[in-house]
PDB file of C-alpha atoms in Angstrom:
ATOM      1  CA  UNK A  20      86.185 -27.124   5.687  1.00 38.00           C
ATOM      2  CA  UNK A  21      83.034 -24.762   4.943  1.00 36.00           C
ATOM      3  CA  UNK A  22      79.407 -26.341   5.186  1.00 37.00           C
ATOM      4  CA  UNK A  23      77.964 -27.311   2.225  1.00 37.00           C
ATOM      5  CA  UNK A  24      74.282 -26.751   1.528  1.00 35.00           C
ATOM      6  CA  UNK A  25      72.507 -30.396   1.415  1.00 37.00           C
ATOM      7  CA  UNK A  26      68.599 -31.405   0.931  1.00 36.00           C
ATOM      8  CA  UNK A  27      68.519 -33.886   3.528  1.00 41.00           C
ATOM      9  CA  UNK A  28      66.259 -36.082   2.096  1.00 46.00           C
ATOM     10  CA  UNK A  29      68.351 -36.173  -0.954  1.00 47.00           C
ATOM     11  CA  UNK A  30      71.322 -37.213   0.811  1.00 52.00           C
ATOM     12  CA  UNK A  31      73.170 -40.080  -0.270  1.00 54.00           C
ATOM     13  CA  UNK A  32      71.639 -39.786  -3.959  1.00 53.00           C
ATOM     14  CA  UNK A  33      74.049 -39.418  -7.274  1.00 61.00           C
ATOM     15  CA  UNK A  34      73.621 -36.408  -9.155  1.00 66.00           C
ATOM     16  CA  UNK A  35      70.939 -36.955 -11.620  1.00 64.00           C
ATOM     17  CA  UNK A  36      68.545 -39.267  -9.051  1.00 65.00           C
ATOM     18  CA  UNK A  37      68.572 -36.738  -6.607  1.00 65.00           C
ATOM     19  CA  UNK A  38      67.517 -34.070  -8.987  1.00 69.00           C
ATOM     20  CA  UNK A  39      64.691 -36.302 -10.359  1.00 66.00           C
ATOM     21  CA  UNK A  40      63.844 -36.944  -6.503  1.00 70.00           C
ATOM     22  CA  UNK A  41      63.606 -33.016  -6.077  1.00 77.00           C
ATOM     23  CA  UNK A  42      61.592 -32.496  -8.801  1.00 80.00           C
ATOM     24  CA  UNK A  43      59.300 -35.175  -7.935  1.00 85.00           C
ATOM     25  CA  UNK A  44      58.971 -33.744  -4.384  1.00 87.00           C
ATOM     26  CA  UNK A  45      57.761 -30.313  -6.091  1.00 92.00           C
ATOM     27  CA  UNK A  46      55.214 -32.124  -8.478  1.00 93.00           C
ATOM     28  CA  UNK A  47      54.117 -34.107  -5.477  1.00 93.00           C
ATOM     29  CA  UNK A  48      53.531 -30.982  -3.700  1.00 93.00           C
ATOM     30  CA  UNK A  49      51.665 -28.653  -5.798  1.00 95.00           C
ATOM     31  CA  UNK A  50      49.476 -31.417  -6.533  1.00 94.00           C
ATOM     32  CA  UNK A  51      48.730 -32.048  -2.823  1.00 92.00           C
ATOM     33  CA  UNK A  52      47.573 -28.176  -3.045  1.00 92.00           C
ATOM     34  CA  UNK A  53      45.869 -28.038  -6.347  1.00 94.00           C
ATOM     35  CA  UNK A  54      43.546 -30.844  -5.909  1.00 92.00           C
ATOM     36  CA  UNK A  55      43.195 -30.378  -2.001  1.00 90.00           C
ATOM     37  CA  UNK A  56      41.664 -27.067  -3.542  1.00 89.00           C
ATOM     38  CA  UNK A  57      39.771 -28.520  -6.410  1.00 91.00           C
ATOM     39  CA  UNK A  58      39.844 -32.227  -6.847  1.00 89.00           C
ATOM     40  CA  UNK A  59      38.419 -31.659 -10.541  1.00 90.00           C
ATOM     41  CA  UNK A  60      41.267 -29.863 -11.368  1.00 94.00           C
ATOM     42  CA  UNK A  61      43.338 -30.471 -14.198  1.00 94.00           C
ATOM     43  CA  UNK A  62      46.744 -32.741 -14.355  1.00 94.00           C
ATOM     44  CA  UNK A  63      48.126 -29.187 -16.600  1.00 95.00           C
ATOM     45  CA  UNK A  64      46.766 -26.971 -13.504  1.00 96.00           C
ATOM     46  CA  UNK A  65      49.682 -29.176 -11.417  1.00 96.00           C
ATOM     47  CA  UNK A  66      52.109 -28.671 -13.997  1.00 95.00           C
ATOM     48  CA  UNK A  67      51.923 -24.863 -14.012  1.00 95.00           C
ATOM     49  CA  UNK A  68      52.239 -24.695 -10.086  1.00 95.00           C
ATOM     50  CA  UNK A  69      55.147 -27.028 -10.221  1.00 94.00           C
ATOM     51  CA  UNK A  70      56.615 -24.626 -12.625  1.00 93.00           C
ATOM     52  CA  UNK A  71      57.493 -27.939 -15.055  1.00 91.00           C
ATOM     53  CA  UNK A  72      56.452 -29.252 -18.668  1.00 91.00           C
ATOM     54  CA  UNK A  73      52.899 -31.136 -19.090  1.00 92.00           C
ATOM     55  CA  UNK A  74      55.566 -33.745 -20.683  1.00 90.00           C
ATOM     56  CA  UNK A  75      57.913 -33.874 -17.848  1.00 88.00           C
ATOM     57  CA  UNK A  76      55.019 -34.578 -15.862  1.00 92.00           C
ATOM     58  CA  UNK A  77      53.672 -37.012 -17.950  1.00 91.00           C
ATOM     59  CA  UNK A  78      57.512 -38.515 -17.773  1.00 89.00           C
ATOM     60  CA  UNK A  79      56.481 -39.515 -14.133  1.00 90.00           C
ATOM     61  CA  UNK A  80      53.060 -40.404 -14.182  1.00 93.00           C
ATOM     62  CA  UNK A  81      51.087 -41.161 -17.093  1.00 93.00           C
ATOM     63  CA  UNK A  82      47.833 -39.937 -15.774  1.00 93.00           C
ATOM     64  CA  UNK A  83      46.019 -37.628 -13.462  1.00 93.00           C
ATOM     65  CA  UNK A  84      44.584 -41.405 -11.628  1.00 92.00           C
ATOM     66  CA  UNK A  85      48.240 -42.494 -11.281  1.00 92.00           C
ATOM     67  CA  UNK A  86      49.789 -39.018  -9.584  1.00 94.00           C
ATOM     68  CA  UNK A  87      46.192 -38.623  -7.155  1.00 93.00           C
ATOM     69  CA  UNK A  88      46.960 -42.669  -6.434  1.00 92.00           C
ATOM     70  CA  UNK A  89      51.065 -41.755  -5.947  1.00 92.00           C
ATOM     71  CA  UNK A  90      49.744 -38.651  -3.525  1.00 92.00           C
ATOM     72  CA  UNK A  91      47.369 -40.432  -1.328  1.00 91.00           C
ATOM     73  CA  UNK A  92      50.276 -43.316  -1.018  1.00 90.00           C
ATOM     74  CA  UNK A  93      52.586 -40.851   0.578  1.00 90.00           C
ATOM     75  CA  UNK A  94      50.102 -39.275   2.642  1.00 91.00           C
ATOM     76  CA  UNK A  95      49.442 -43.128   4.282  1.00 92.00           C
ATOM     77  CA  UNK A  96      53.352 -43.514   4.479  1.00 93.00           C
ATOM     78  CA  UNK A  97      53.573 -39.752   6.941  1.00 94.00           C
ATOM     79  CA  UNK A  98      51.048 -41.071   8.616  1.00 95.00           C
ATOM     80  CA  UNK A  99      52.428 -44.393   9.789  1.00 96.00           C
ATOM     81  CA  UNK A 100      55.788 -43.113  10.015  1.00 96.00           C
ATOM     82  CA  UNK A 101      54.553 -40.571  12.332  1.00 97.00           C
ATOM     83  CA  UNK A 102      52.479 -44.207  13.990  1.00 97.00           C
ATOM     84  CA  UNK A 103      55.598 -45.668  14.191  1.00 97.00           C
ATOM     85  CA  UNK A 104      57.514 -42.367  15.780  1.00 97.00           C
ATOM     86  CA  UNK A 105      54.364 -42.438  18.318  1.00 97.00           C
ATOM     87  CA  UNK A 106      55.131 -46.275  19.861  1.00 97.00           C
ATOM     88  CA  UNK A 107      58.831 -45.356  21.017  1.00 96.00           C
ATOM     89  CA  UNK A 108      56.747 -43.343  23.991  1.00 97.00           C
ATOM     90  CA  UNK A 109      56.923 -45.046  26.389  1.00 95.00           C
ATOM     91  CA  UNK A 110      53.930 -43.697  27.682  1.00 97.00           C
ATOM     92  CA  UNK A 111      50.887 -45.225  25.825  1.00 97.00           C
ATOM     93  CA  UNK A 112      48.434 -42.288  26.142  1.00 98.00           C
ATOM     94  CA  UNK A 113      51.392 -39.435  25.422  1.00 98.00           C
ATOM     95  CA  UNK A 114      52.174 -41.294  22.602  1.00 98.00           C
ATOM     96  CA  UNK A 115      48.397 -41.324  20.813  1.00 98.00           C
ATOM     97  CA  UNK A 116      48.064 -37.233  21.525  1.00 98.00           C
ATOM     98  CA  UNK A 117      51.659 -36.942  20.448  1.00 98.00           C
ATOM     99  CA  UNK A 118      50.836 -39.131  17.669  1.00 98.00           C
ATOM    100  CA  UNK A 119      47.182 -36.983  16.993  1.00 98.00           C
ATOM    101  CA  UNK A 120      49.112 -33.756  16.885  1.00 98.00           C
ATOM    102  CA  UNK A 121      51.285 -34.376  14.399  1.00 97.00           C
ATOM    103  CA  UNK A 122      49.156 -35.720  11.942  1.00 96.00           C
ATOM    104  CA  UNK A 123      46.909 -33.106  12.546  1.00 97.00           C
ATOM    105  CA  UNK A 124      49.556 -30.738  12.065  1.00 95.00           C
ATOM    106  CA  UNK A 125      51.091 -32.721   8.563  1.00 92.00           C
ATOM    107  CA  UNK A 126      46.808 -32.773   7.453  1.00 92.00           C
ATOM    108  CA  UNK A 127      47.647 -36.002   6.180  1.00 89.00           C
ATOM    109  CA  UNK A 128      43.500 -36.553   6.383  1.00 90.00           C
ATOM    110  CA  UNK A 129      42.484 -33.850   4.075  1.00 90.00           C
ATOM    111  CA  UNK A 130      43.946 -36.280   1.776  1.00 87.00           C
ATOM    112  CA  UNK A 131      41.237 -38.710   2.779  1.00 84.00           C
ATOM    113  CA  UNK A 132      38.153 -35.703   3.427  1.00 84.00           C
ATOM    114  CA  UNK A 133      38.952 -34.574  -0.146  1.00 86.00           C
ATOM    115  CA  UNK A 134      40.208 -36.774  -2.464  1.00 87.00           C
ATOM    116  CA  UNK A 135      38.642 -40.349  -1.689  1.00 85.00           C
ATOM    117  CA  UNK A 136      36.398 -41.971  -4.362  1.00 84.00           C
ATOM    118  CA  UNK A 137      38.035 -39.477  -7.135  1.00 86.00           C
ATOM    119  CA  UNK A 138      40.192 -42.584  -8.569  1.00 85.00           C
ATOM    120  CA  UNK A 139      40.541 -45.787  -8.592  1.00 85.00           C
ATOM    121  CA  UNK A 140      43.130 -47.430  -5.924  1.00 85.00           C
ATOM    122  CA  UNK A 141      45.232 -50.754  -6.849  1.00 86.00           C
ATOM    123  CA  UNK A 142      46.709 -53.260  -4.732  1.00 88.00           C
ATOM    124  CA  UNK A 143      49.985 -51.382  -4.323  1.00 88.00           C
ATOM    125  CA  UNK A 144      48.602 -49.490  -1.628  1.00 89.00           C
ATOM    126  CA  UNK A 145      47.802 -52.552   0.420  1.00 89.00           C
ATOM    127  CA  UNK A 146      50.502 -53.190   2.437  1.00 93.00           C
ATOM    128  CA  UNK A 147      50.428 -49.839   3.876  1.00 93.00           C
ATOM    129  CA  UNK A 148      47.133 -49.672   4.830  1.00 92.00           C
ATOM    130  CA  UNK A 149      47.818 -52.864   6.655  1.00 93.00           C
ATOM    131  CA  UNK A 150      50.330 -51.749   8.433  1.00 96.00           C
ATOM    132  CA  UNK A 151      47.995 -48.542   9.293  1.00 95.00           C
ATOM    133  CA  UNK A 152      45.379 -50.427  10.629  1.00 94.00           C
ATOM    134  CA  UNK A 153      47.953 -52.546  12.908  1.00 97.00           C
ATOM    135  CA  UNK A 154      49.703 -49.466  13.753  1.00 97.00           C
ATOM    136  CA  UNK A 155      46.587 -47.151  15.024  1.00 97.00           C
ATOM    137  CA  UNK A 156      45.727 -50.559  17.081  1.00 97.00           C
ATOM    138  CA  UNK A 157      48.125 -51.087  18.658  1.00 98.00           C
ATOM    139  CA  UNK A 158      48.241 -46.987  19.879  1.00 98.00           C
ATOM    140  CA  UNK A 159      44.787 -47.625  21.005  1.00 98.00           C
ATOM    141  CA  UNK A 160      45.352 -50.859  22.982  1.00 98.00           C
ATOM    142  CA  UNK A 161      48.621 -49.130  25.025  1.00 98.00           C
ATOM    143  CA  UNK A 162      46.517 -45.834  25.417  1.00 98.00           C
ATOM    144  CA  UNK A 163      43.863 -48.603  27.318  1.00 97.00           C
ATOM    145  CA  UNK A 164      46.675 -50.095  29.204  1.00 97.00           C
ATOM    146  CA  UNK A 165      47.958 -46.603  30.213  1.00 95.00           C
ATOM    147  CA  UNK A 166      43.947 -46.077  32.100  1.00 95.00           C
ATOM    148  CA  UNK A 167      43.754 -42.862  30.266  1.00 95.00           C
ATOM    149  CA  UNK A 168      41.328 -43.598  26.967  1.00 97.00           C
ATOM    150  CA  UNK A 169      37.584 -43.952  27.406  1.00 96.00           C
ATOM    151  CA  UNK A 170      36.931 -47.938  26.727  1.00 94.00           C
ATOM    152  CA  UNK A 171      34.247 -47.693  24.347  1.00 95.00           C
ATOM    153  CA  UNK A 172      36.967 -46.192  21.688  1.00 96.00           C
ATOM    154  CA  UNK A 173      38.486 -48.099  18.794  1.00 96.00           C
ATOM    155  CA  UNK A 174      41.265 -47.438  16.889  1.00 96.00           C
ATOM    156  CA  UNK A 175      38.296 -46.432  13.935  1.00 95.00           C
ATOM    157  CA  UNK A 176      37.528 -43.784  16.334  1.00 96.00           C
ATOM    158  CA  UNK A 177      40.835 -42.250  15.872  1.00 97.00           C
ATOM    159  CA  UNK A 178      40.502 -41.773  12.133  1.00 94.00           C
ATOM    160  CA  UNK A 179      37.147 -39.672  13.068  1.00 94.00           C
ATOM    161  CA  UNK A 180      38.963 -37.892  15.058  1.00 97.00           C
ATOM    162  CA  UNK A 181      41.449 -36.568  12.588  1.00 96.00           C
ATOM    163  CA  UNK A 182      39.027 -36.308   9.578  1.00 94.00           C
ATOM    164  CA  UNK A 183      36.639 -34.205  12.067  1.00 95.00           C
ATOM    165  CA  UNK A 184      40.168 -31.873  12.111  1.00 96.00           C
ATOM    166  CA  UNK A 185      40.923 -32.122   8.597  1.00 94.00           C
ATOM    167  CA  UNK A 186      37.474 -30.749   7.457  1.00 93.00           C
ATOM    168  CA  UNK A 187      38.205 -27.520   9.029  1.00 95.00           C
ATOM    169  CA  UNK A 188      39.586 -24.975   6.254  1.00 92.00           C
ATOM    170  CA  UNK A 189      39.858 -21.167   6.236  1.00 93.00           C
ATOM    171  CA  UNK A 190      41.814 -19.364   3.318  1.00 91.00           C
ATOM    172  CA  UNK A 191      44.021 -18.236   6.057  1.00 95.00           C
ATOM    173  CA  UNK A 192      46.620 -21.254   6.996  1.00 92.00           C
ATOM    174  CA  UNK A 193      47.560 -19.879   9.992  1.00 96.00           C
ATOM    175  CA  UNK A 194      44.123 -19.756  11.071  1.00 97.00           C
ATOM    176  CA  UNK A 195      43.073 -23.139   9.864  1.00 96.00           C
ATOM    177  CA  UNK A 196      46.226 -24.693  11.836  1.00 96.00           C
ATOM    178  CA  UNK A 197      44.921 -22.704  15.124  1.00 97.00           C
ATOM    179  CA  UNK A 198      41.409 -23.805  15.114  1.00 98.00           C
ATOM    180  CA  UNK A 199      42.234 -27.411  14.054  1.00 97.00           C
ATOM    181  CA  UNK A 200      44.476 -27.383  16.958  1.00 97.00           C
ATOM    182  CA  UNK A 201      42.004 -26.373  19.302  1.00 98.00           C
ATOM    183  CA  UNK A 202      39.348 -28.816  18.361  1.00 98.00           C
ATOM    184  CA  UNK A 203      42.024 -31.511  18.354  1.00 98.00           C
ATOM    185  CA  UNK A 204      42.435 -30.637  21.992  1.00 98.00           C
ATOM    186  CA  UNK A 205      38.426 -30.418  22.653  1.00 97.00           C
ATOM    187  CA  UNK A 206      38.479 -33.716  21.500  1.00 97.00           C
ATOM    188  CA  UNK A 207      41.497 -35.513  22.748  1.00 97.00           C
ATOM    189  CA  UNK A 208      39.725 -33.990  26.732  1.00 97.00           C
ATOM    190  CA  UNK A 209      37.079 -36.123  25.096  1.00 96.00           C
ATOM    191  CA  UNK A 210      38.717 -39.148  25.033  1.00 96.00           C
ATOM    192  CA  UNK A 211      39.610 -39.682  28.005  1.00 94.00           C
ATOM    193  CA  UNK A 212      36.075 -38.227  29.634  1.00 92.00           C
ATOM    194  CA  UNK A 213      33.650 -40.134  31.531  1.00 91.00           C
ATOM    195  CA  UNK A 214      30.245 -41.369  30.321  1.00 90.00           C
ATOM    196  CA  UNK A 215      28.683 -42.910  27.691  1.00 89.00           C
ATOM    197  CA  UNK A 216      29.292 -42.306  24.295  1.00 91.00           C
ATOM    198  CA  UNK A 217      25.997 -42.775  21.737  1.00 93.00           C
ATOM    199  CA  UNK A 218      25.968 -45.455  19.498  1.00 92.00           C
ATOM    200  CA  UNK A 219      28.122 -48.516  18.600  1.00 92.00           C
ATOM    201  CA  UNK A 220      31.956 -48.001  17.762  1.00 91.00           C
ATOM    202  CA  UNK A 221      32.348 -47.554  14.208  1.00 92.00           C
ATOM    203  CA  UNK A 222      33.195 -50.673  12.407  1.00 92.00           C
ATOM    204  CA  UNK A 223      35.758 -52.343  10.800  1.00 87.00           C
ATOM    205  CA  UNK A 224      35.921 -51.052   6.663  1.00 86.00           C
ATOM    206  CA  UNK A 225      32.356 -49.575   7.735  1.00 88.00           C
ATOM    207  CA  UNK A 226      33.952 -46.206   4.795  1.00 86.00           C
ATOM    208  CA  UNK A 227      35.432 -48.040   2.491  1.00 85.00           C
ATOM    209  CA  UNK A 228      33.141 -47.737   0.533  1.00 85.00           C
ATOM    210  CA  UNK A 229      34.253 -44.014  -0.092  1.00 85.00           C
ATOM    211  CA  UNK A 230      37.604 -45.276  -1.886  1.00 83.00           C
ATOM    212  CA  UNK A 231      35.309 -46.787  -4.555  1.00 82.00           C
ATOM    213  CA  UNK A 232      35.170 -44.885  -7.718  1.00 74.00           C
ATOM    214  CA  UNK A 233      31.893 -44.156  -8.920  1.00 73.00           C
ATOM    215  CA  UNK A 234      31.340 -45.930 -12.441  1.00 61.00           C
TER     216      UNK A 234
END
């Protein structure tokens, strides 16, 4: 029987769902790039990348707030799948670098360096950044275990560590992926250095305050 050509994240889906689902992956997408670019820009500016209708945008979400809050959700769920991925390692300290890498490498944090305080986030979002929190932990505390992590770091310490990566953009992606990488591994030799780091740990919510919206 010949192959057949299959999405594999569309798998499973009847006809019309999984073409909604496609199209929704493409919207999700060139909005990820348009407002990574300019967070000012547009809900139409999406539309034209995404090569769809301002209406058939507006069919799935109403506003530019409720697509930027629908973007930033996804982002948060790649990131604790790729958590979740990182605690099947047996190894604690593989598993956080393993775990650093590919987020790096998904810039699931530019999200966060670019598009934080530019709308207003609900309660729907909660659960997940829960589960973040627990998730980045609980990497932490096995890294400790495994002897190889500096003790003075926190799992807070990890999200600097991958917005510090996410703030570096060229207009070349290529280039941008190589240089992130190699500060990555500048600071994952960090982490498991000797000596004193300066200053307390950061603290628990200590920038959430960048999430609220200015009035």
């Amino acid at each position: 029987m010949p192959k057949t050509s299959e999405t594999p994240v569309r798998k499973g889906l009847p006809g019309r769902k999984a073409q909604a689902a496609q199209n929704d992956g493409i919207i999700l997408e060139a909005a990820r790039a348009v407002f990574l670019a300019d967070a000012s820009a547009p809900i139409a500016a999406v539309a034209e990348r995404a090569g769809v209708g301002i209406s058939a945008l507006y069919r799935r979400y109403p506003s530019k707030e409720a697509l930027l809050r629908t973007l930033c959700h996804e982002g948060l769920r790649r990131y604790n799948a790729e958590a979740d991925a990182a605690l099947e390692d047996s190894d604690g300290w593989d598993g956080l670098v393993g775990f650093l890498q590919r987020v790096v490498d998904t810039d699931v944090h530019s999200l966060t360096v670019h598009l934080a305080g530019t709308f207003t986030t609900d309660e729907s979002i909660l659960p997940e950044v829960t589960h973040a929190g627990e998730v980045t932990a609980e990497l932490v505390r096995r890294a400790h275990t495994r002897g190889r992590l500096r003790p003075d770091i926190n799992a807070h310490d990890i999200g600097l560590v991958l917005e510090s990566c996410a703030a570096i953009t060229l207009p070349d992606p290529e280039r941008t992926t190589q240089l992130r990488r190699r500060i990555l591994a500048l600071l994952i030799a960090g982490l498991s250095a000797d000596g004193e780091l300066p200053g307390p740990p950061p603290e628990p919510n200590e920038f959430a305050w960048r999430w609220t919206r200015p009035a």
